[in-house]
mmCIF file of C-alpha atoms in Angstrom:
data_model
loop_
_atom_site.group_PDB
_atom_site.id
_atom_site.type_symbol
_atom_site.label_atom_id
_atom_site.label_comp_id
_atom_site.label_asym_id
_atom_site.label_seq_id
_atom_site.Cartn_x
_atom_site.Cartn_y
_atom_site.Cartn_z
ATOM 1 C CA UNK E 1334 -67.613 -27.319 -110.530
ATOM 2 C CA UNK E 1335 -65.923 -29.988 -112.505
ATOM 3 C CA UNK E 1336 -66.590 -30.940 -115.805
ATOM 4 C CA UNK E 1337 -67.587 -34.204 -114.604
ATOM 5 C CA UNK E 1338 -70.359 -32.877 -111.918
ATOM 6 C CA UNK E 1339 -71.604 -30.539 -114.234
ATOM 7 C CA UNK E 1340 -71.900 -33.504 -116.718
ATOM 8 C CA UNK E 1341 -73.962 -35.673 -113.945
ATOM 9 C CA UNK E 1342 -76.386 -31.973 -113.192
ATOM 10 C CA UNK E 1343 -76.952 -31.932 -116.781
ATOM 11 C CA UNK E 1344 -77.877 -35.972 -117.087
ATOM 12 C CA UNK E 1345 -80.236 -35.810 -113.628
ATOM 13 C CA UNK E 1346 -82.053 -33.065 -115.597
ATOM 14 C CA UNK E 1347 -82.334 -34.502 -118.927
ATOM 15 C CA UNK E 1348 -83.647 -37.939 -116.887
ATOM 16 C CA UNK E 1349 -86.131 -35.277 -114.779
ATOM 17 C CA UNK E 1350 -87.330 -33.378 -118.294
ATOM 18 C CA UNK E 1351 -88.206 -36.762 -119.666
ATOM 19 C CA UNK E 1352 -90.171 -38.143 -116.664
ATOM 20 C CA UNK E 1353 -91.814 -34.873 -115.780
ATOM 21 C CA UNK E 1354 -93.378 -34.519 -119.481
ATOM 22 C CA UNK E 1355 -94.240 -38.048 -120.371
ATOM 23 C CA UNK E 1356 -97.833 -38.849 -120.840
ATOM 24 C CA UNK E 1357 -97.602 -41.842 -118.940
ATOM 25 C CA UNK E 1358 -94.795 -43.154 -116.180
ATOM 26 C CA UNK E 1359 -91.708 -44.583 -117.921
ATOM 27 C CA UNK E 1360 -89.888 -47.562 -117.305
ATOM 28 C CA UNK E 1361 -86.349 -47.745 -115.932
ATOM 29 C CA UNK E 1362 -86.002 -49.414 -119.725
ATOM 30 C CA UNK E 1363 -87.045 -46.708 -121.548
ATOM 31 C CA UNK E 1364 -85.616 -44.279 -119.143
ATOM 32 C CA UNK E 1365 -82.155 -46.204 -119.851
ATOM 33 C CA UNK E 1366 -82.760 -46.811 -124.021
ATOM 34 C CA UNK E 1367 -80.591 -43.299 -124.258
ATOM 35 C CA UNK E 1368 -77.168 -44.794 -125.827
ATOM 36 C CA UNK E 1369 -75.038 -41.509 -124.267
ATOM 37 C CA UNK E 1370 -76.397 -42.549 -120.460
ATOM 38 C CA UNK E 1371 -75.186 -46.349 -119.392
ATOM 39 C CA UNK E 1372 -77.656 -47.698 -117.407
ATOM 40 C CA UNK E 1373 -75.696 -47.896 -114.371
ATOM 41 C CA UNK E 1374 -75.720 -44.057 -114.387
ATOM 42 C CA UNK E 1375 -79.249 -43.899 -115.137
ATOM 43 C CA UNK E 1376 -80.040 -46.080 -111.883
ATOM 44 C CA UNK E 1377 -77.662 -43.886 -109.793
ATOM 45 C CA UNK E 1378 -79.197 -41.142 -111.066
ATOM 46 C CA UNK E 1379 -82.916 -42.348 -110.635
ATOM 47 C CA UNK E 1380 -82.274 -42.868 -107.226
ATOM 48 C CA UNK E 1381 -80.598 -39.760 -106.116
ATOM 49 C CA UNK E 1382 -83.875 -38.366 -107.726
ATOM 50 C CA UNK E 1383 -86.153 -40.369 -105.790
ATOM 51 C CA UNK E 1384 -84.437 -39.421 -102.572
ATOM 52 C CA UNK E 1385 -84.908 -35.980 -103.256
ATOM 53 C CA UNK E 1386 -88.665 -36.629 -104.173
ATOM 54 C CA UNK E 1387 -88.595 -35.689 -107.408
ATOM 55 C CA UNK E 1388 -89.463 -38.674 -109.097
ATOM 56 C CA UNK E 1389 -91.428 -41.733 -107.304
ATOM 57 C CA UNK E 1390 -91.738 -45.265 -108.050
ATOM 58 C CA UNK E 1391 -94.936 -46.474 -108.994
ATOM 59 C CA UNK E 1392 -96.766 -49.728 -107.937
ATOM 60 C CA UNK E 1393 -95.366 -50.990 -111.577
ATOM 61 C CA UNK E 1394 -91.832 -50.007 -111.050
ATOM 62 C CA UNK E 1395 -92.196 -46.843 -113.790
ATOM 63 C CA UNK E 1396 -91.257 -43.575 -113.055
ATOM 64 C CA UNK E 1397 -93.825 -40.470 -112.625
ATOM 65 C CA UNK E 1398 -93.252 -36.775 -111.240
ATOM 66 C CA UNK E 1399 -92.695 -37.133 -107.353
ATOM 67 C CA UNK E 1400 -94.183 -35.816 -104.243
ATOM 68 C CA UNK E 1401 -92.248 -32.546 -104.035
ATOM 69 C CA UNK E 1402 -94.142 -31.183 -107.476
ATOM 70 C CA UNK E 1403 -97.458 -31.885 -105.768
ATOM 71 C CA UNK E 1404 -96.497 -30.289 -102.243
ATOM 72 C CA UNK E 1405 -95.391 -27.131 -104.364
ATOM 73 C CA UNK E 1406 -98.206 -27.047 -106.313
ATOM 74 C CA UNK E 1407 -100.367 -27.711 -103.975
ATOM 75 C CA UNK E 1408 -99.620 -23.885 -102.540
ATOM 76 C CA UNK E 1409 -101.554 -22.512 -105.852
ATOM 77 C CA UNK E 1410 -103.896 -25.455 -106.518
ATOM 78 C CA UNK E 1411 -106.036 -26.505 -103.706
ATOM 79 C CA UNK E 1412 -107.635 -29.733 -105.346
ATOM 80 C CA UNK E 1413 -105.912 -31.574 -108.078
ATOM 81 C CA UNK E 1414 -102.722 -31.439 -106.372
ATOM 82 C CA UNK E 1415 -103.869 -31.959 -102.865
ATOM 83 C CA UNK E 1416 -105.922 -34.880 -104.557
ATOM 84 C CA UNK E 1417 -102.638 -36.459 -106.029
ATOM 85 C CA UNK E 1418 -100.144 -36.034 -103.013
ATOM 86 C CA UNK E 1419 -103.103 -37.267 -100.970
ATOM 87 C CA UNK E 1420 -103.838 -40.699 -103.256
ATOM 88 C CA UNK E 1421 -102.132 -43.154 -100.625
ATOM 89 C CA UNK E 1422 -103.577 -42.099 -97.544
ATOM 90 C CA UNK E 1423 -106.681 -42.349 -99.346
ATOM 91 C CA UNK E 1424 -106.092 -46.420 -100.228
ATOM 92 C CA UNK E 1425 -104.868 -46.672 -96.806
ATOM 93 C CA UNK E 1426 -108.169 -45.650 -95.696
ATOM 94 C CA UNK E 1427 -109.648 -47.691 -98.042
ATOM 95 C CA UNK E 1428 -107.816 -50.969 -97.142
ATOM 96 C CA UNK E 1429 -108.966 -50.332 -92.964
ATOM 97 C CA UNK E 1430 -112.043 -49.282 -93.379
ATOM 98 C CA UNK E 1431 -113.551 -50.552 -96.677
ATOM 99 C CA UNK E 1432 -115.876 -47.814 -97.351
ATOM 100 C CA UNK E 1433 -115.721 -44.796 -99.955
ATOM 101 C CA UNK E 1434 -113.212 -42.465 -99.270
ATOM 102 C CA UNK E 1435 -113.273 -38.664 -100.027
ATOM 103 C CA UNK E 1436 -110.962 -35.526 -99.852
ATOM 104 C CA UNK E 1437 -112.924 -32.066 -100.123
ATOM 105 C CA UNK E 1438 -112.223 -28.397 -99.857
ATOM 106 C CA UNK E 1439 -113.788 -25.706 -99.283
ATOM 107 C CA UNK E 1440 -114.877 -23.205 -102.390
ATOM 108 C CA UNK E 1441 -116.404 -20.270 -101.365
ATOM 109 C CA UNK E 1442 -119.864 -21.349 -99.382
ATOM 110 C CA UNK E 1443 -119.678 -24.699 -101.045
ATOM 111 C CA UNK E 1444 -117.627 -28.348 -100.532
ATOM 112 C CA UNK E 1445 -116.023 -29.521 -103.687
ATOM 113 C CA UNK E 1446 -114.856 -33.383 -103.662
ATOM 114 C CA UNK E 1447 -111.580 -33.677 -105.058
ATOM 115 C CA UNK E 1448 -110.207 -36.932 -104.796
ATOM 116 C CA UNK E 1449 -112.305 -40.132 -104.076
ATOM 117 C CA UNK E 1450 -111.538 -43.771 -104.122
ATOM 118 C CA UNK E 1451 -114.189 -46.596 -104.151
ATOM 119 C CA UNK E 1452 -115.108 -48.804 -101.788
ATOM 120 C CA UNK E 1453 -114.150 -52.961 -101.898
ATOM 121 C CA UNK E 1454 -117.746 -53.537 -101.455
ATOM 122 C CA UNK E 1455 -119.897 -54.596 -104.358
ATOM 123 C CA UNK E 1456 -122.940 -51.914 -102.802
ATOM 124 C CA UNK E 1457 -121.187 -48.549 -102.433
ATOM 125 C CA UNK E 1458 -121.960 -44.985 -103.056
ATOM 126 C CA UNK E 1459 -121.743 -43.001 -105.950
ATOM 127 C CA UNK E 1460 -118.624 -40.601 -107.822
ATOM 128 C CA UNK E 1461 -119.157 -37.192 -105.104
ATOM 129 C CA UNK E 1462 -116.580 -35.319 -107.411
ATOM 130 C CA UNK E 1463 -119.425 -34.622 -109.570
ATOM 131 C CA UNK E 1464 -121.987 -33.712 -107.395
ATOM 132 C CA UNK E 1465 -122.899 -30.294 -104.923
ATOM 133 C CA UNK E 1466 -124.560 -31.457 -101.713
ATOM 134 C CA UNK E 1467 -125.806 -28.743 -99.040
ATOM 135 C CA UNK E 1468 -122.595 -28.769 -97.151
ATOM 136 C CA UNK E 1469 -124.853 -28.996 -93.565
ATOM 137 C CA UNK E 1470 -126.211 -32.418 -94.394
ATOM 138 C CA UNK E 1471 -122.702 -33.752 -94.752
ATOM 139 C CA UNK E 1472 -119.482 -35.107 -92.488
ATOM 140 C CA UNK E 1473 -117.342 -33.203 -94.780
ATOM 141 C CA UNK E 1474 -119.191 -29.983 -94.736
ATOM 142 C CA UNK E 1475 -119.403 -30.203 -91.205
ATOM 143 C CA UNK E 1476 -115.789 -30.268 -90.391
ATOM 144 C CA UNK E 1477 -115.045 -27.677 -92.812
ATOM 145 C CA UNK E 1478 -117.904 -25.522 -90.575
ATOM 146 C CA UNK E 1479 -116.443 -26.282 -86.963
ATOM 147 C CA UNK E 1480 -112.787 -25.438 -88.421
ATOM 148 C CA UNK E 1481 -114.083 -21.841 -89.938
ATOM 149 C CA UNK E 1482 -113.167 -23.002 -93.569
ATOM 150 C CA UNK E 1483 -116.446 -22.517 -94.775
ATOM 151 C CA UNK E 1484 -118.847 -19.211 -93.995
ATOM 152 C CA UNK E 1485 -121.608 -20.410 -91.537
ATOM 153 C CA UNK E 1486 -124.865 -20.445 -93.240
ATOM 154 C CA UNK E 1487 -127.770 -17.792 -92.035
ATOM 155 C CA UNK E 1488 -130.400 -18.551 -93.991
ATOM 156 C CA UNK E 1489 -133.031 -21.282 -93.370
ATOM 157 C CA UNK E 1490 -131.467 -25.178 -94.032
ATOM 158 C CA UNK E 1491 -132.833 -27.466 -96.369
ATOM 159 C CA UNK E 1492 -134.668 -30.201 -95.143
ATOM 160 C CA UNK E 1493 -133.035 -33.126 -97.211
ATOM 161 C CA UNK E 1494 -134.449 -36.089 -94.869
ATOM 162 C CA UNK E 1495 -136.179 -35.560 -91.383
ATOM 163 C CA UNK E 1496 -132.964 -36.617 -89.821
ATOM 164 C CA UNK E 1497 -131.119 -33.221 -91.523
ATOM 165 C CA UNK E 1498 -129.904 -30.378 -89.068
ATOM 166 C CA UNK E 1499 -132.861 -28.246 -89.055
ATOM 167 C CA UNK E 1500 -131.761 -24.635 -88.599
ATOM 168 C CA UNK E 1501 -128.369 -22.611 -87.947
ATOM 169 C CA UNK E 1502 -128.534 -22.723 -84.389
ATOM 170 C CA UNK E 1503 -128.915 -26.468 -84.265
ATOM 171 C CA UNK E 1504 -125.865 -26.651 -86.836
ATOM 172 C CA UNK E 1505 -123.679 -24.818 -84.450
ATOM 173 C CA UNK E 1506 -124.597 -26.806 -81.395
ATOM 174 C CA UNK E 1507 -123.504 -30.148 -83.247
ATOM 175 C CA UNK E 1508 -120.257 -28.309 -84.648
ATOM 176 C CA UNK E 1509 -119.245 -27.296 -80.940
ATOM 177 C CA UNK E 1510 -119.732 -31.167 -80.468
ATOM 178 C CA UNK E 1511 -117.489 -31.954 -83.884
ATOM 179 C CA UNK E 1512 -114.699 -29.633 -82.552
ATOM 180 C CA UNK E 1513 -114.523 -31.291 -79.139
ATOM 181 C CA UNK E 1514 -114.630 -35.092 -80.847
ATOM 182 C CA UNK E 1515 -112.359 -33.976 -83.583
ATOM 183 C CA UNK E 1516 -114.523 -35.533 -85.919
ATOM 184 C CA UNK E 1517 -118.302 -35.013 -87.588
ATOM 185 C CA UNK E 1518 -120.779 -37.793 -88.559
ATOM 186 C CA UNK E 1519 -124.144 -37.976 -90.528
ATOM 187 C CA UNK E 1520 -126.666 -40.218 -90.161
ATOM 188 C CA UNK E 1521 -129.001 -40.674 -92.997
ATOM 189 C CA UNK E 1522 -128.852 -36.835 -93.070
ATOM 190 C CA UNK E 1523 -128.465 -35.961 -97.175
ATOM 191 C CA UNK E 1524 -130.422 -39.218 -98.270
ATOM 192 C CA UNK E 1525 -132.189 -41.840 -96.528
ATOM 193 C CA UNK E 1526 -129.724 -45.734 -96.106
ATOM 194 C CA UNK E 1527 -126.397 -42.802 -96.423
ATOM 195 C CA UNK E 1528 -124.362 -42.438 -93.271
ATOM 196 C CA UNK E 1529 -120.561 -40.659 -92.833
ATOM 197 C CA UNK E 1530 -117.709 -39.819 -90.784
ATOM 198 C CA UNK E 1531 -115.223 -37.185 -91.710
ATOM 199 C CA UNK E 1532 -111.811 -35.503 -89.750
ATOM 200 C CA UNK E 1533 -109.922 -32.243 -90.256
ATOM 201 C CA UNK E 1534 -106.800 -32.169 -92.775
ATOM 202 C CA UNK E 1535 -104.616 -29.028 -91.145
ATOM 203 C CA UNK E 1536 -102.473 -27.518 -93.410
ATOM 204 C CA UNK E 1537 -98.691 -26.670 -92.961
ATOM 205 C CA UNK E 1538 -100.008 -22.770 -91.386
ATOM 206 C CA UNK E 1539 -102.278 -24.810 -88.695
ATOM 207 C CA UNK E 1540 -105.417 -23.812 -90.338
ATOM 208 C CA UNK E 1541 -107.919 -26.744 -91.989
ATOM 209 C CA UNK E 1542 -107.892 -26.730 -95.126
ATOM 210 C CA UNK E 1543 -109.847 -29.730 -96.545
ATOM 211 C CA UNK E 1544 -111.813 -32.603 -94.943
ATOM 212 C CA UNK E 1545 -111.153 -36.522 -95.476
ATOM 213 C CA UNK E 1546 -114.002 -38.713 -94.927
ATOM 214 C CA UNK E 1547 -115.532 -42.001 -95.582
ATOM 215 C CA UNK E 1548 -119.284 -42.934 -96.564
ATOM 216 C CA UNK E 1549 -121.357 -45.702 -97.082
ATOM 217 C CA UNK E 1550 -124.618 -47.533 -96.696
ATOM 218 C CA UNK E 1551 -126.386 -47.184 -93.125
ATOM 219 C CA UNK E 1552 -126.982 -51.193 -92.661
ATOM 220 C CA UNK E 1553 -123.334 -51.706 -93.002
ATOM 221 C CA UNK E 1554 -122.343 -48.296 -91.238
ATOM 222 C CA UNK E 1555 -124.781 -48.408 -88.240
ATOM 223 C CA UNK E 1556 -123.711 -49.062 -84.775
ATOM 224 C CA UNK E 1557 -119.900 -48.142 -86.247
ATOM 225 C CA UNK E 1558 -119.979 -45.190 -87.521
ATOM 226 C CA UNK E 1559 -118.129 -43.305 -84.130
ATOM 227 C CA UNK E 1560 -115.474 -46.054 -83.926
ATOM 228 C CA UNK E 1561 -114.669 -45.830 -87.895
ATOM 229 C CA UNK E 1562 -114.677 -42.186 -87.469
ATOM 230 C CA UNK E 1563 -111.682 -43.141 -84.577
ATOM 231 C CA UNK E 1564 -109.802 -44.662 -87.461
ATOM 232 C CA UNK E 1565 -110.169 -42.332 -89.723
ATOM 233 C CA UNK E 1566 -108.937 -39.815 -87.419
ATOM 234 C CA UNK E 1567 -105.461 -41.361 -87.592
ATOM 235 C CA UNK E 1568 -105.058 -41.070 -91.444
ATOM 236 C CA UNK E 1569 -106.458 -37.233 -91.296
ATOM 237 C CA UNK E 1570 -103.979 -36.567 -88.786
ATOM 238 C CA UNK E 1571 -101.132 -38.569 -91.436
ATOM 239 C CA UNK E 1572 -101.949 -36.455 -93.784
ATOM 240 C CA UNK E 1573 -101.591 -33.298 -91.580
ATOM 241 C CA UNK E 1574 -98.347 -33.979 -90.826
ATOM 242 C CA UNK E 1575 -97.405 -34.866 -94.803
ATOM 243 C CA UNK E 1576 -98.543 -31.386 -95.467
ATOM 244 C CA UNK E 1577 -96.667 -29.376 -92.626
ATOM 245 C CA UNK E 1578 -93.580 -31.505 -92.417
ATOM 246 C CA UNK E 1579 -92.933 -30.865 -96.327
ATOM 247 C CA UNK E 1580 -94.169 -27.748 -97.138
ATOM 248 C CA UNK E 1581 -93.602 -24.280 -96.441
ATOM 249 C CA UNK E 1582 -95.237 -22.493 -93.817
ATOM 250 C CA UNK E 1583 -96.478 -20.042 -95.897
ATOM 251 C CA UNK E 1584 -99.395 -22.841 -96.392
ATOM 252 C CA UNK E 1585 -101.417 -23.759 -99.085
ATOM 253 C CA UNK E 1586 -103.010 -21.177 -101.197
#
């Protein structure tokens, strides 16, 4: 390789190292303020980088880590990076639907919220991410049931509200019901005035590996709740192919 190639490896990398550990994403300006790189090489640079996902523009112009660190990391680490490669489809669903949005995963017999965005109405629902719910009394649970990513439950169900699934049989009658919809609703099912929809997210091996749903108060929610779940069935599926078209078959650990 010539002098002047290796010179342009070395620069990319330098630019990379930078982005990659800043606290914060960096401005083409301060990405640029380095007197040995003219800032026409920077920008050539910076974009070759951006095609090759390894830095990404963010809605300020600055530069932060791109996609192709959070589809390799997501093969080790289920939820933050998952959460992070998942962040637009999330304010996609958002901007449609309105409601709160949630990504969740599976964790032994239990769901685990990982990523949620609020919704543009003043009355909403409350931060999931720090919260266990019995995964049977939600739309998120439920999918993860149907798909086999979480261990059917046995013993007796709780009994949240009266409109709650009442015992394991009942739970896998509705979950033949969510696998032929392709999609799993509750209705006032963990707390009274709650209702939500939730879809499949299938990982690059073909198996589901988290659940994306929306939730949000009953009065606004009722009479909708199958036709949002419709919607929402397109952005699961968006995020499905992200995963498989970018990332190794070998799946996500």
């Amino acid at each position: 390789m010539s002098n002047t190639g290796t010179q342009a490896i070395d620069r990319a990398v330098q630019l990379l190292t930078r982005v990659v550990e800043a606290d914060e994403p960096l401005t083409f300006t301060e990405l640029s303020a380095d007197p040995g790189l003219p800032r026409s090489t920077t920008s050539r640079l910076l974009a070759a980088l951006e095609a090759g996902k390894l830095v990404q523009r963010e809605e300020s112009g600055a530069f932060s880590a791109g996609p192709l660190f959070a589809l390799y990391a997501a093969r080790h680490d289920q939820g933050s990076q998952l959460a992070r490669l998942s962040e637009p489809v999330l304010r996609a669903v958002v901007a449609a639907i309105g409601e709160t949005v949630n990504l969740a995963v599976p964790h032994g017999d239990t769901v685990v919220h990982v990523a949620q965005l609020d919704s543009t109405y003043v009355l909403g629902v409350r931060d999931w991410r720090r919260v266990t719910v019995p995964a049977h009394t939600s739309a998120l649970g439920k999918v993860l049931y149907a798909y086999g990513a979480l261990p059917l439950p046995e013993a007796p169900l709780e009994k949240c509200t009266r409109h709650s699934v009442a015992t394991p049989t009942a739970l896998r009658r509705e979950l033949d019901e969510v696998r032929r919809r392709g999609f799993a609703t509750t209705r006032e099912e963990l707390e009274v005035g709650l209702d939500a929809a939730a879809v499949p997210v299938i990982g690059p091996s073909g198996d589901v590996i988290a659940a994306l749903g929306v939730s949000g108060p009953s009065a606004r929610m009722r009479g909708s709740l199958d036709s949002i779940a419709g919607q929402l069935t397109t952005y699961g599926s968006e995020l499905s192919q992200l995963l498989r078209r970018r990332t190794p078959a070998k799946g996500v650990a």
